[in-house]
Protein backbone atom coordinates (compact mmCIF):
# COMPACT_ATOMS: atom_id res chain seq x y z
CA UNK A 1 0.00 0.00 0.00
CA UNK A 2 1.36 3.42 -0.96
CA UNK A 3 1.44 5.59 2.16
CA UNK A 4 3.78 8.50 1.36
CA UNK A 5 1.72 11.49 0.25
CA UNK A 6 2.63 15.04 -0.71
CA UNK A 7 -0.36 17.29 -0.08
CA UNK A 8 -0.13 21.03 -0.72
CA UNK A 9 3.64 20.64 -0.72
CA UNK A 10 3.82 18.90 2.65
CA UNK A 11 4.73 15.24 3.32
CA UNK A 12 2.31 12.92 5.13
CA UNK A 13 2.09 9.22 5.89
CA UNK A 14 -1.48 8.15 5.18
CA UNK A 15 -2.91 4.68 5.67
CA UNK A 16 -6.08 3.24 4.22
CA UNK A 17 -8.05 1.15 6.70
CA UNK A 18 -8.17 -1.73 7.34
CA UNK A 19 -4.39 -1.95 7.35
CA UNK A 20 -4.17 -5.62 6.36
CA UNK A 21 -6.19 -5.59 3.14
CA UNK A 22 -4.71 -7.57 0.26
CA UNK A 23 -4.98 -4.97 -2.52
CA UNK A 24 -1.77 -3.06 -1.91
CA UNK A 25 -2.41 -0.68 -4.82
CA UNK A 26 -5.15 1.12 -2.90
CA UNK A 27 -4.19 4.31 -1.10
CA UNK A 28 -5.75 6.72 1.37
CA UNK A 29 -5.93 9.78 -0.91
CA UNK A 30 -6.45 10.57 -4.58
CA UNK A 31 -5.82 13.28 -7.13
CA UNK A 32 -9.05 15.04 -6.14
CA UNK A 33 -7.69 15.47 -2.60
CA UNK A 34 -4.46 16.88 -4.03
CA UNK A 35 -6.26 19.29 -6.36
CA UNK A 36 -8.62 20.48 -3.63
CA UNK A 37 -5.85 21.10 -1.12
CA UNK A 38 -3.65 22.92 -3.63
CA UNK A 39 -6.56 25.26 -4.38
CA UNK A 40 -7.41 25.85 -0.72
CA UNK A 41 -3.81 26.67 0.20
CA UNK A 42 -3.56 29.10 -2.71
CA UNK A 43 -6.94 30.84 -2.45
CA UNK A 44 -8.32 30.28 1.07
CA UNK A 45 -5.26 30.20 3.29
CA UNK A 46 -6.93 32.54 5.81
CA UNK A 47 -9.94 30.29 6.36
CA UNK A 48 -9.77 28.90 9.89
CA UNK A 49 -13.07 27.14 10.63
CA UNK A 50 -13.43 24.55 7.91
CA UNK A 51 -16.26 22.07 7.42
CA UNK A 52 -15.17 18.91 5.56
CA UNK A 53 -17.62 16.37 4.16
CA UNK A 54 -16.67 12.82 3.12
CA UNK A 55 -12.95 12.80 3.86
CA UNK A 56 -12.49 9.07 3.30
CA UNK A 57 -9.32 8.36 5.29
CA UNK A 58 -8.22 11.71 6.69
CA UNK A 59 -6.11 13.20 3.91
CA UNK A 60 -7.95 16.51 4.13
CA UNK A 61 -8.10 16.85 7.90
CA UNK A 62 -4.43 15.89 8.22
CA UNK A 63 -3.34 18.44 5.62
CA UNK A 64 -5.50 21.12 7.28
CA UNK A 65 -4.62 20.18 10.85
CA UNK A 66 -3.47 23.72 11.65
CA UNK A 67 -7.09 24.85 11.14
CA UNK A 68 -10.18 24.12 13.23
CA UNK A 69 -11.78 21.38 11.14
CA UNK A 70 -15.16 19.74 11.56
CA UNK A 71 -15.33 16.53 9.56
CA UNK A 72 -18.68 14.94 8.69
CA UNK A 73 -18.75 11.31 7.63
CA UNK A 74 -21.28 8.50 7.39
CA UNK A 75 -18.52 5.92 7.79
CA UNK A 76 -17.27 4.50 11.08
CA UNK A 77 -14.12 3.23 9.34
CA UNK A 78 -13.41 6.79 8.23
CA UNK A 79 -13.56 8.00 11.83
CA UNK A 80 -11.02 5.33 12.77
CA UNK A 81 -8.83 6.41 9.85
CA UNK A 82 -8.87 10.06 10.98
CA UNK A 83 -7.68 9.06 14.43
CA UNK A 84 -5.05 6.69 13.09
CA UNK A 85 -3.61 9.04 10.47
CA UNK A 86 -3.60 12.09 12.72
CA UNK A 87 -1.67 10.06 15.29
CA UNK A 88 0.68 8.66 12.63
CA UNK A 89 1.54 12.20 11.54
CA UNK A 90 1.96 13.49 15.11
CA UNK A 91 -1.19 15.58 14.77
CA UNK A 92 -3.23 14.01 17.55
CA UNK A 93 -3.66 17.40 19.24
CA UNK A 94 -5.13 19.03 16.12
CA UNK A 95 -8.55 20.70 16.40
CA UNK A 96 -10.57 18.11 14.49
CA UNK A 97 -14.18 17.53 15.48
CA UNK A 98 -15.86 14.47 13.94
CA UNK A 99 -19.61 14.33 13.32
CA UNK A 100 -21.75 11.59 11.83
CA UNK A 101 -24.03 12.20 8.88
CA UNK A 102 -26.99 12.29 11.28
CA UNK A 103 -25.59 15.14 13.41
CA UNK A 104 -26.43 18.82 13.10
CA UNK A 105 -23.86 20.96 11.28
CA UNK A 106 -21.98 23.73 13.07
CA UNK A 107 -23.07 27.27 12.21
CA UNK A 108 -19.77 29.13 12.52
CA UNK A 109 -17.92 28.18 9.31
CA UNK A 110 -15.50 30.01 7.00
CA UNK A 111 -15.16 27.39 4.27
CA UNK A 112 -16.86 24.14 3.22
CA UNK A 113 -14.98 21.35 1.44
CA UNK A 114 -16.75 18.34 -0.08
CA UNK A 115 -15.38 15.14 -1.54
CA UNK A 116 -18.22 14.30 -3.92
CA UNK A 117 -19.62 10.88 -2.96
CA UNK A 118 -20.50 8.21 -5.49
CA UNK A 119 -24.01 8.12 -4.01
CA UNK A 120 -25.88 11.09 -5.52
CA UNK A 121 -28.59 10.79 -2.89
CA UNK A 122 -26.04 11.26 -0.12
CA UNK A 123 -24.74 14.37 -1.88
CA UNK A 124 -28.26 15.77 -2.17
CA UNK A 125 -28.92 15.06 1.49
CA UNK A 126 -25.72 16.87 2.46
CA UNK A 127 -26.41 19.84 0.18
CA UNK A 128 -29.88 20.14 1.71
CA UNK A 129 -28.25 20.55 5.13
CA UNK A 130 -25.83 23.12 3.73
CA UNK A 131 -28.76 25.06 2.25
CA UNK A 132 -29.87 25.85 5.80
CA UNK A 133 -26.63 27.59 6.75
CA UNK A 134 -26.11 31.32 6.39
CA UNK A 135 -25.54 32.56 2.85
CA UNK A 136 -22.25 33.15 1.02
CA UNK A 137 -19.99 30.59 2.69
CA UNK A 138 -17.63 29.34 -0.04
CA UNK A 139 -18.15 25.71 -1.02
CA UNK A 140 -15.50 23.78 -2.94
CA UNK A 141 -16.20 20.21 -3.98
CA UNK A 142 -13.79 17.76 -5.58
CA UNK A 143 -14.15 14.50 -7.41
CA UNK A 144 -13.18 12.46 -10.41
CA UNK A 145 -14.07 14.41 -13.55
CA UNK A 146 -15.94 11.44 -15.04
CA UNK A 147 -18.18 11.27 -11.96
CA UNK A 148 -19.18 14.96 -11.98
CA UNK A 149 -22.24 14.94 -14.21
CA UNK A 150 -24.77 17.54 -15.29
CA UNK A 151 -27.06 16.10 -12.61
CA UNK A 152 -24.33 16.72 -10.01
CA UNK A 153 -24.16 20.39 -10.94
CA UNK A 154 -27.96 20.63 -10.94
CA UNK A 155 -27.95 19.42 -7.34
CA UNK A 156 -25.55 22.21 -6.38
CA UNK A 157 -27.68 24.74 -8.24
CA UNK A 158 -30.86 23.51 -6.54
CA UNK A 159 -29.58 23.72 -2.98
CA UNK A 160 -26.77 26.29 -3.20
CA UNK A 161 -25.76 28.99 -5.68
CA UNK A 162 -25.14 28.34 -9.37
CA UNK A 163 -21.90 26.34 -9.54
CA UNK A 164 -18.86 26.74 -11.74
CA UNK A 165 -16.20 24.13 -12.44
CA UNK A 166 -12.46 24.05 -12.86
CA UNK A 167 -10.42 22.49 -15.60
CA UNK A 168 -9.62 18.83 -15.06
CA UNK A 169 -6.25 18.03 -13.49
CA UNK A 170 -5.11 14.41 -13.21
CA UNK A 171 -8.65 13.40 -14.17
CA UNK A 172 -10.13 15.32 -11.22
CA UNK A 173 -12.21 18.46 -11.17
CA UNK A 174 -13.37 21.09 -8.67
CA UNK A 175 -16.87 22.52 -8.29
CA UNK A 176 -17.28 26.02 -6.83
CA UNK A 177 -20.44 27.32 -5.19
CA UNK A 178 -21.65 29.15 -2.08
CA UNK A 179 -24.29 28.54 0.54
CA UNK A 180 -27.59 30.16 -0.34
CA UNK A 181 -29.74 30.10 2.81
CA UNK A 182 -32.50 28.60 0.64
CA UNK A 183 -33.34 26.19 3.49
CA UNK A 184 -34.57 23.40 1.22
CA UNK A 185 -35.62 20.17 2.90
CA UNK A 186 -34.11 16.88 1.81
CA UNK A 187 -36.34 14.23 0.24
CA UNK A 188 -34.81 11.69 2.60
CA UNK A 189 -35.64 9.47 4.31
CA UNK A 190 -37.67 7.66 1.66
CA UNK A 191 -40.24 5.07 2.71
CA UNK A 192 -41.87 2.10 1.01
CA UNK A 193 -44.00 -0.88 1.94
CA UNK A 194 -42.23 -4.18 2.47
CA UNK A 195 -43.86 -6.74 0.23
CA UNK A 196 -45.95 -9.50 1.81
CA UNK A 197 -45.95 -7.69 5.18
CA UNK A 198 -47.64 -4.77 6.91
CA UNK A 199 -44.25 -3.12 7.46
CA UNK A 200 -43.10 0.20 6.03
CA UNK A 201 -39.36 0.74 5.74
CA UNK A 202 -37.69 4.13 6.15
CA UNK A 203 -34.35 4.67 4.40
CA UNK A 204 -31.83 7.46 4.80
CA UNK A 205 -29.84 8.62 1.78
CA UNK A 206 -26.77 6.40 2.16
CA UNK A 207 -28.57 3.14 2.89
CA UNK A 208 -27.92 0.31 0.44
CA UNK A 209 -30.91 -0.25 -1.87
CA UNK A 210 -32.77 2.61 -0.23
CA UNK A 211 -35.52 2.80 -2.87
CA UNK A 212 -36.69 -0.81 -2.85
CA UNK A 213 -36.03 -4.23 -1.35
CA UNK A 214 -32.81 -5.49 -2.89
CA UNK A 215 -33.03 -8.84 -4.61
CA UNK A 216 -30.47 -10.45 -2.31
CA UNK A 217 -32.43 -9.55 0.82
CA UNK A 218 -35.65 -10.72 -0.83
CA UNK A 219 -34.12 -14.16 -1.36
CA UNK A 220 -32.41 -14.25 2.05
CA UNK A 221 -35.70 -13.61 3.89
CA UNK A 222 -36.84 -17.07 2.78
CA UNK A 223 -33.98 -18.63 4.77
CA UNK A 224 -34.27 -16.79 8.08
CA UNK A 225 -34.83 -18.78 11.27
CA UNK A 226 -38.23 -19.07 12.88
CA UNK A 227 -39.58 -20.48 16.11
CA UNK A 228 -39.61 -19.72 19.82
CA UNK A 229 -35.96 -20.29 20.71
CA UNK A 230 -34.45 -17.30 22.58
CA UNK A 231 -31.66 -16.84 20.05
CA UNK A 232 -29.04 -14.12 20.42
CA UNK A 233 -28.81 -12.81 16.84
CA UNK A 234 -26.54 -10.31 15.09
CA UNK A 235 -27.65 -8.61 11.86
CA UNK A 236 -24.19 -7.75 10.52
CA UNK A 237 -24.08 -5.06 7.84
CA UNK A 238 -27.72 -4.44 8.66
CA UNK A 239 -28.50 -1.65 6.19
CA UNK A 240 -32.09 -0.60 6.79
CA UNK A 241 -32.53 -3.53 9.18
CA UNK A 242 -34.92 -5.57 7.05
CA UNK A 243 -33.21 -8.90 7.85
CA UNK A 244 -33.23 -8.26 11.59
CA UNK A 245 -36.79 -6.94 11.42
CA UNK A 246 -38.03 -10.09 9.71
CA UNK A 247 -36.07 -12.24 12.16
CA UNK A 248 -37.83 -10.52 15.06
CA UNK A 249 -41.18 -11.05 13.33
CA UNK A 250 -40.47 -14.78 12.90
CA UNK A 251 -38.88 -15.31 16.35
CA UNK A 252 -40.81 -13.78 19.27
CA UNK A 253 -38.10 -14.60 21.83
CA UNK A 254 -35.02 -13.57 19.87
CA UNK A 255 -32.83 -10.56 20.54
CA UNK A 256 -31.12 -8.80 17.64
CA UNK A 257 -28.06 -6.56 17.54
CA UNK A 258 -28.05 -4.43 14.38
CA UNK A 259 -24.54 -3.46 13.25
CA UNK A 260 -23.39 -1.36 10.33
CA UNK A 261 -20.51 1.00 9.67
CA UNK A 262 -22.92 3.58 8.20
CA UNK A 263 -24.55 5.99 10.63
CA UNK A 264 -27.48 6.39 8.24
CA UNK A 265 -27.97 2.63 8.06
CA UNK A 266 -27.99 2.20 11.84
CA UNK A 267 -30.40 5.12 12.22
CA UNK A 268 -32.70 3.66 9.55
CA UNK A 269 -32.63 0.22 11.16
CA UNK A 270 -33.57 1.67 14.53
CA UNK A 271 -36.40 3.73 13.05
CA UNK A 272 -37.75 0.68 11.27
CA UNK A 273 -37.97 -1.32 14.48
CA UNK A 274 -39.50 1.63 16.35
CA UNK A 275 -42.06 2.18 13.59
CA UNK A 276 -42.95 -1.44 12.83
CA UNK A 277 -42.31 -3.50 15.97
CA UNK A 278 -42.25 -0.96 18.81
CA UNK A 279 -42.93 -3.71 21.35
CA UNK A 280 -39.61 -5.34 20.37
CA UNK A 281 -37.33 -2.30 20.73
CA UNK A 282 -36.17 -3.57 24.13
CA UNK A 283 -34.95 -6.75 22.40
CA UNK A 284 -32.64 -4.77 20.11
CA UNK A 285 -29.32 -2.98 20.10
CA UNK A 286 -28.19 -0.61 17.35
CA UNK A 287 -24.44 -0.18 16.91
CA UNK A 288 -22.32 1.74 14.40
CA UNK A 289 -19.09 -0.22 14.24
CA UNK A 290 -16.30 -1.60 12.11
CA UNK A 291 -17.82 -5.03 11.42
CA UNK A 292 -17.63 -7.00 14.70
CA UNK A 293 -14.53 -5.38 16.16
CA UNK A 294 -14.86 -5.59 19.94
CA UNK A 295 -17.48 -8.37 19.81
CA UNK A 296 -15.06 -11.21 20.49
CA UNK A 297 -16.58 -13.81 22.84
CA UNK A 298 -19.99 -12.14 22.48
CA UNK A 299 -21.64 -15.54 22.56
CA UNK A 300 -24.00 -15.03 19.64
CA UNK A 301 -26.16 -17.95 18.55
CA UNK A 302 -26.52 -16.68 15.00
CA UNK A 303 -24.92 -14.06 12.76
CA UNK A 304 -26.88 -13.09 9.65
CA UNK A 305 -24.95 -11.28 6.94
CA UNK A 306 -25.18 -10.05 3.36
CA UNK A 307 -21.55 -8.92 2.99
CA UNK A 308 -20.55 -6.07 0.66
CA UNK A 309 -17.80 -6.53 -1.90
CA UNK A 310 -16.77 -2.89 -2.26
CA UNK A 311 -15.37 -0.06 -0.14
CA UNK A 312 -16.22 3.36 -1.55
CA UNK A 313 -15.23 3.02 -5.23
CA UNK A 314 -12.90 0.04 -4.73
CA UNK A 315 -13.98 -3.54 -5.47
CA UNK A 316 -12.55 -5.73 -2.72
CA UNK A 317 -13.40 -8.83 -0.68
CA UNK A 318 -11.52 -7.81 2.45
CA UNK A 319 -14.70 -6.59 4.19
CA UNK A 320 -16.43 -9.94 3.66
CA UNK A 321 -13.39 -11.81 4.96
CA UNK A 322 -13.21 -9.52 8.00
CA UNK A 323 -16.91 -10.15 8.66
CA UNK A 324 -16.46 -13.92 8.48
CA UNK A 325 -13.40 -13.93 10.75
CA UNK A 326 -15.01 -11.68 13.34
CA UNK A 327 -18.34 -13.51 13.15
CA UNK A 328 -16.58 -16.71 14.14
CA UNK A 329 -15.02 -14.94 17.13
CA UNK A 330 -18.40 -13.50 18.15
CA UNK A 331 -20.26 -16.82 17.96
CA UNK A 332 -20.61 -19.28 20.82
CA UNK A 333 -19.44 -22.84 20.31
CA UNK A 334 -22.04 -24.39 18.01
CA UNK A 335 -23.21 -20.98 16.82
CA UNK A 336 -23.98 -20.34 13.16
CA UNK A 337 -22.96 -17.83 10.52
CA UNK A 338 -25.63 -17.63 7.83
CA UNK A 339 -24.88 -15.52 4.76
CA UNK A 340 -26.10 -14.69 1.30
CA UNK A 341 -23.80 -13.80 -1.54
CA UNK A 342 -23.50 -13.68 -5.30
CA UNK A 343 -22.66 -17.16 -6.52
CA UNK A 344 -19.56 -16.00 -8.40
CA UNK A 345 -17.94 -14.78 -5.16
CA UNK A 346 -17.36 -18.38 -4.02
CA UNK A 347 -17.94 -17.69 -0.33
CA UNK A 348 -18.40 -21.43 0.15
CA UNK A 349 -14.63 -21.95 -0.13
CA UNK A 350 -13.92 -19.14 2.33
CA UNK A 351 -16.30 -20.57 4.92
CA UNK A 352 -14.85 -24.07 4.59
CA UNK A 353 -11.36 -22.68 5.06
CA UNK A 354 -12.37 -20.70 8.15
CA UNK A 355 -15.01 -22.89 9.82
CA UNK A 356 -14.08 -26.28 8.38
CA UNK A 357 -17.63 -26.66 7.07
CA UNK A 358 -20.20 -24.98 4.85
CA UNK A 359 -23.72 -26.01 3.91
CA UNK A 360 -25.82 -24.63 1.07
CA UNK A 361 -29.31 -23.79 2.32
CA UNK A 362 -30.61 -22.51 -1.00
CA UNK A 363 -29.63 -20.90 -4.26
CA UNK A 364 -30.94 -19.44 -7.46
CA UNK A 365 -29.25 -18.24 -10.64
CA UNK A 366 -27.69 -15.24 -8.87
CA UNK A 367 -27.43 -15.92 -5.14
CA UNK A 368 -26.54 -18.67 -2.73
CA UNK A 369 -27.40 -18.91 0.98
CA UNK A 370 -24.72 -20.61 3.06
CA UNK A 371 -24.45 -21.78 6.65
CA UNK A 372 -21.29 -22.47 8.67
CA UNK A 373 -21.16 -23.81 12.24
CA UNK A 374 -18.47 -22.85 14.75
CA UNK A 375 -17.07 -26.16 16.01
CA UNK A 376 -13.72 -25.04 17.35
C-alpha positions as MATLAB code, in Angstrom:
seq = 'XXXXXXXXXXXXXXXXXXXXXXXXXXXXXXXXXXXXXXXXXXXXXXXXXXXXXXXXXXXXXXXXXXXXXXXXXXXXXXXXXXXXXXXXXXXXXXXXXXXXXXXXXXXXXXXXXXXXXXXXXXXXXXXXXXXXXXXXXXXXXXXXXXXXXXXXXXXXXXXXXXXXXXXXXXXXXXXXXXXXXXXXXXXXXXXXXXXXXXXXXXXXXXXXXXXXXXXXXXXXXXXXXXXXXXXXXXXXXXXXXXXXXXXXXXXXXXXXXXXXXXXXXXXXXXXXXXXXXXXXXXXXXXXXXXXXXXXXXXXXXXXXXXXXXXXXXXXXXXXXXXXXXXXXXXXXXXXXXXXXXXXXXXXXXXXXXXXXXXXXXXXXXXXXXXXXXXXX';
ca = [
       0.000    0.000    0.000;
       1.364    3.417   -0.960;
       1.442    5.587    2.161;
       3.782    8.503    1.360;
       1.721   11.490    0.252;
       2.635   15.042   -0.709;
      -0.362   17.286   -0.082;
      -0.131   21.030   -0.719;
       3.644   20.637   -0.720;
       3.819   18.896    2.653;
       4.727   15.243    3.320;
       2.311   12.917    5.125;
       2.088    9.223    5.887;
      -1.478    8.148    5.185;
      -2.913    4.678    5.666;
      -6.084    3.239    4.219;
      -8.053    1.150    6.697;
      -8.175   -1.734    7.339;
      -4.395   -1.950    7.353;
      -4.167   -5.618    6.358;
      -6.188   -5.589    3.135;
      -4.712   -7.571    0.263;
      -4.978   -4.974   -2.517;
      -1.772   -3.062   -1.911;
      -2.406   -0.679   -4.825;
      -5.150    1.117   -2.899;
      -4.187    4.314   -1.097;
      -5.755    6.725    1.371;
      -5.927    9.776   -0.910;
      -6.453   10.569   -4.582;
      -5.822   13.281   -7.133;
      -9.047   15.043   -6.141;
      -7.690   15.468   -2.598;
      -4.459   16.881   -4.032;
      -6.261   19.290   -6.357;
      -8.622   20.477   -3.633;
      -5.848   21.101   -1.123;
      -3.653   22.925   -3.635;
      -6.557   25.259   -4.384;
      -7.406   25.852   -0.719;
      -3.807   26.669    0.199;
      -3.561   29.097   -2.711;
      -6.940   30.835   -2.453;
      -8.317   30.279    1.074;
      -5.259   30.198    3.287;
      -6.926   32.545    5.806;
      -9.943   30.289    6.362;
      -9.769   28.905    9.889;
     -13.075   27.142   10.632;
     -13.429   24.552    7.909;
     -16.261   22.072    7.422;
     -15.174   18.913    5.557;
     -17.621   16.373    4.157;
     -16.675   12.822    3.119;
     -12.946   12.804    3.863;
     -12.486    9.075    3.297;
      -9.324    8.356    5.289;
      -8.221   11.707    6.690;
      -6.115   13.199    3.908;
      -7.954   16.512    4.128;
      -8.102   16.851    7.899;
      -4.426   15.893    8.224;
      -3.339   18.439    5.618;
      -5.497   21.118    7.276;
      -4.619   20.179   10.847;
      -3.472   23.724   11.645;
      -7.093   24.849   11.143;
     -10.184   24.116   13.229;
     -11.775   21.380   11.141;
     -15.158   19.744   11.561;
     -15.328   16.527    9.558;
     -18.676   14.942    8.692;
     -18.751   11.308    7.628;
     -21.277    8.502    7.388;
     -18.523    5.916    7.791;
     -17.271    4.501   11.077;
     -14.123    3.234    9.339;
     -13.414    6.792    8.227;
     -13.561    8.004   11.827;
     -11.023    5.330   12.770;
      -8.830    6.413    9.853;
      -8.870   10.055   10.982;
      -7.685    9.059   14.431;
      -5.045    6.685   13.090;
      -3.614    9.041   10.475;
      -3.602   12.091   12.720;
      -1.672   10.064   15.289;
       0.685    8.661   12.630;
       1.542   12.202   11.539;
       1.963   13.489   15.111;
      -1.190   15.582   14.768;
      -3.228   14.006   17.554;
      -3.655   17.403   19.235;
      -5.134   19.026   16.125;
      -8.546   20.695   16.400;
     -10.566   18.113   14.490;
     -14.182   17.528   15.477;
     -15.856   14.473   13.937;
     -19.607   14.328   13.317;
     -21.752   11.585   11.826;
     -24.035   12.200    8.875;
     -26.989   12.288   11.278;
     -25.593   15.137   13.413;
     -26.428   18.820   13.095;
     -23.859   20.956   11.285;
     -21.977   23.729   13.068;
     -23.069   27.271   12.215;
     -19.774   29.132   12.518;
     -17.918   28.183    9.313;
     -15.500   30.006    7.002;
     -15.164   27.390    4.271;
     -16.856   24.144    3.222;
     -14.977   21.347    1.436;
     -16.747   18.335   -0.078;
     -15.382   15.136   -1.537;
     -18.219   14.302   -3.922;
     -19.621   10.884   -2.960;
     -20.503    8.214   -5.489;
     -24.010    8.123   -4.013;
     -25.877   11.090   -5.518;
     -28.593   10.791   -2.888;
     -26.044   11.257   -0.117;
     -24.738   14.368   -1.877;
     -28.265   15.772   -2.170;
     -28.915   15.062    1.494;
     -25.721   16.870    2.456;
     -26.414   19.835    0.181;
     -29.880   20.141    1.710;
     -28.247   20.546    5.127;
     -25.831   23.122    3.726;
     -28.764   25.063    2.254;
     -29.873   25.851    5.804;
     -26.626   27.587    6.750;
     -26.107   31.318    6.390;
     -25.537   32.565    2.851;
     -22.250   33.148    1.019;
     -19.994   30.586    2.694;
     -17.632   29.341   -0.038;
     -18.154   25.706   -1.018;
     -15.499   23.780   -2.939;
     -16.200   20.211   -3.984;
     -13.795   17.761   -5.576;
     -14.154   14.496   -7.410;
     -13.175   12.458  -10.414;
     -14.073   14.405  -13.552;
     -15.939   11.440  -15.045;
     -18.178   11.275  -11.963;
     -19.180   14.963  -11.980;
     -22.242   14.936  -14.207;
     -24.769   17.541  -15.287;
     -27.056   16.103  -12.610;
     -24.332   16.722  -10.011;
     -24.162   20.387  -10.945;
     -27.961   20.626  -10.940;
     -27.946   19.419   -7.338;
     -25.546   22.205   -6.380;
     -27.679   24.741   -8.239;
     -30.857   23.508   -6.544;
     -29.582   23.725   -2.979;
     -26.767   26.293   -3.201;
     -25.755   28.994   -5.682;
     -25.141   28.344   -9.373;
     -21.899   26.337   -9.544;
     -18.856   26.737  -11.741;
     -16.205   24.132  -12.439;
     -12.456   24.046  -12.860;
     -10.416   22.495  -15.603;
      -9.622   18.832  -15.065;
      -6.249   18.035  -13.487;
      -5.109   14.411  -13.210;
      -8.650   13.404  -14.174;
     -10.128   15.319  -11.224;
     -12.212   18.462  -11.170;
     -13.367   21.092   -8.669;
     -16.871   22.522   -8.293;
     -17.281   26.022   -6.833;
     -20.435   27.317   -5.194;
     -21.651   29.147   -2.084;
     -24.287   28.545    0.536;
     -27.585   30.156   -0.344;
     -29.741   30.104    2.808;
     -32.500   28.600    0.635;
     -33.337   26.190    3.486;
     -34.575   23.397    1.224;
     -35.624   20.165    2.899;
     -34.106   16.878    1.810;
     -36.337   14.231    0.236;
     -34.811   11.692    2.597;
     -35.645    9.469    4.312;
     -37.674    7.659    1.664;
     -40.245    5.068    2.708;
     -41.866    2.101    1.008;
     -44.000   -0.876    1.939;
     -42.235   -4.176    2.475;
     -43.858   -6.738    0.227;
     -45.953   -9.498    1.813;
     -45.952   -7.694    5.185;
     -47.642   -4.768    6.905;
     -44.250   -3.124    7.464;
     -43.101    0.202    6.026;
     -39.356    0.739    5.739;
     -37.689    4.127    6.146;
     -34.353    4.668    4.399;
     -31.826    7.461    4.803;
     -29.840    8.616    1.784;
     -26.770    6.398    2.159;
     -28.572    3.137    2.892;
     -27.919    0.315    0.443;
     -30.905   -0.253   -1.869;
     -32.766    2.614   -0.233;
     -35.515    2.804   -2.872;
     -36.694   -0.813   -2.846;
     -36.031   -4.227   -1.352;
     -32.805   -5.493   -2.887;
     -33.026   -8.845   -4.605;
     -30.474  -10.453   -2.309;
     -32.433   -9.554    0.823;
     -35.652  -10.719   -0.834;
     -34.116  -14.161   -1.365;
     -32.410  -14.249    2.051;
     -35.696  -13.613    3.888;
     -36.838  -17.072    2.778;
     -33.983  -18.629    4.771;
     -34.269  -16.791    8.077;
     -34.826  -18.780   11.273;
     -38.229  -19.070   12.880;
     -39.583  -20.484   16.115;
     -39.607  -19.717   19.816;
     -35.960  -20.292   20.706;
     -34.449  -17.301   22.581;
     -31.657  -16.836   20.052;
     -29.040  -14.115   20.415;
     -28.806  -12.814   16.837;
     -26.543  -10.309   15.087;
     -27.648   -8.609   11.863;
     -24.193   -7.753   10.517;
     -24.076   -5.063    7.839;
     -27.719   -4.437    8.663;
     -28.499   -1.651    6.190;
     -32.094   -0.600    6.791;
     -32.533   -3.530    9.176;
     -34.922   -5.572    7.047;
     -33.214   -8.899    7.850;
     -33.233   -8.263   11.588;
     -36.787   -6.941   11.420;
     -38.034  -10.086    9.707;
     -36.072  -12.238   12.162;
     -37.834  -10.524   15.062;
     -41.179  -11.051   13.327;
     -40.466  -14.775   12.895;
     -38.884  -15.312   16.345;
     -40.810  -13.784   19.268;
     -38.101  -14.597   21.833;
     -35.016  -13.574   19.865;
     -32.831  -10.563   20.542;
     -31.115   -8.801   17.636;
     -28.057   -6.563   17.540;
     -28.046   -4.433   14.382;
     -24.536   -3.465   13.255;
     -23.390   -1.358   10.325;
     -20.506    1.004    9.665;
     -22.916    3.579    8.196;
     -24.554    5.990   10.627;
     -27.484    6.389    8.243;
     -27.970    2.632    8.065;
     -27.987    2.200   11.841;
     -30.401    5.125   12.218;
     -32.700    3.659    9.551;
     -32.634    0.218   11.159;
     -33.574    1.670   14.531;
     -36.398    3.730   13.051;
     -37.745    0.680   11.266;
     -37.971   -1.319   14.482;
     -39.498    1.630   16.352;
     -42.060    2.180   13.592;
     -42.950   -1.439   12.831;
     -42.309   -3.496   15.970;
     -42.250   -0.959   18.813;
     -42.928   -3.705   21.345;
     -39.605   -5.340   20.373;
     -37.328   -2.300   20.732;
     -36.166   -3.569   24.130;
     -34.954   -6.746   22.398;
     -32.636   -4.774   20.110;
     -29.318   -2.979   20.103;
     -28.188   -0.611   17.349;
     -24.444   -0.176   16.909;
     -22.322    1.738   14.404;
     -19.093   -0.220   14.245;
     -16.295   -1.604   12.106;
     -17.819   -5.031   11.421;
     -17.629   -6.999   14.700;
     -14.534   -5.377   16.161;
     -14.865   -5.586   19.941;
     -17.476   -8.366   19.813;
     -15.057  -11.209   20.492;
     -16.581  -13.811   22.838;
     -19.989  -12.141   22.475;
     -21.642  -15.545   22.555;
     -24.002  -15.025   19.636;
     -26.155  -17.948   18.545;
     -26.520  -16.681   14.997;
     -24.917  -14.059   12.764;
     -26.876  -13.091    9.650;
     -24.955  -11.281    6.944;
     -25.177  -10.048    3.362;
     -21.551   -8.924    2.986;
     -20.551   -6.074    0.658;
     -17.802   -6.525   -1.901;
     -16.771   -2.888   -2.261;
     -15.367   -0.064   -0.144;
     -16.223    3.364   -1.555;
     -15.226    3.019   -5.233;
     -12.903    0.041   -4.731;
     -13.985   -3.539   -5.466;
     -12.550   -5.729   -2.715;
     -13.402   -8.825   -0.684;
     -11.519   -7.805    2.453;
     -14.696   -6.591    4.186;
     -16.430   -9.939    3.663;
     -13.386  -11.814    4.957;
     -13.212   -9.523    8.005;
     -16.910  -10.149    8.659;
     -16.456  -13.917    8.480;
     -13.400  -13.926   10.752;
     -15.009  -11.684   13.337;
     -18.343  -13.505   13.153;
     -16.580  -16.711   14.137;
     -15.020  -14.942   17.126;
     -18.400  -13.498   18.151;
     -20.262  -16.817   17.960;
     -20.613  -19.276   20.816;
     -19.436  -22.836   20.307;
     -22.036  -24.387   18.013;
     -23.213  -20.979   16.819;
     -23.983  -20.341   13.163;
     -22.956  -17.825   10.523;
     -25.633  -17.628    7.830;
     -24.879  -15.522    4.764;
     -26.105  -14.695    1.305;
     -23.798  -13.795   -1.544;
     -23.498  -13.680   -5.297;
     -22.664  -17.156   -6.523;
     -19.557  -16.004   -8.397;
     -17.935  -14.782   -5.158;
     -17.358  -18.382   -4.019;
     -17.944  -17.689   -0.335;
     -18.396  -21.434    0.146;
     -14.627  -21.948   -0.130;
     -13.916  -19.137    2.332;
     -16.295  -20.568    4.920;
     -14.852  -24.065    4.592;
     -11.358  -22.679    5.058;
     -12.370  -20.702    8.146;
     -15.006  -22.894    9.815;
     -14.083  -26.275    8.380;
     -17.626  -26.657    7.067;
     -20.198  -24.983    4.854;
     -23.716  -26.007    3.909;
     -25.818  -24.633    1.073;
     -29.306  -23.785    2.318;
     -30.607  -22.513   -0.999;
     -29.629  -20.897   -4.258;
     -30.940  -19.441   -7.463;
     -29.255  -18.238  -10.642;
     -27.690  -15.236   -8.873;
     -27.428  -15.918   -5.136;
     -26.539  -18.668   -2.727;
     -27.398  -18.907    0.977;
     -24.721  -20.608    3.059;
     -24.448  -21.780    6.654;
     -21.292  -22.472    8.668;
     -21.161  -23.811   12.236;
     -18.474  -22.852   14.755;
     -17.074  -26.157   16.007;
     -13.723  -25.044   17.350;
];
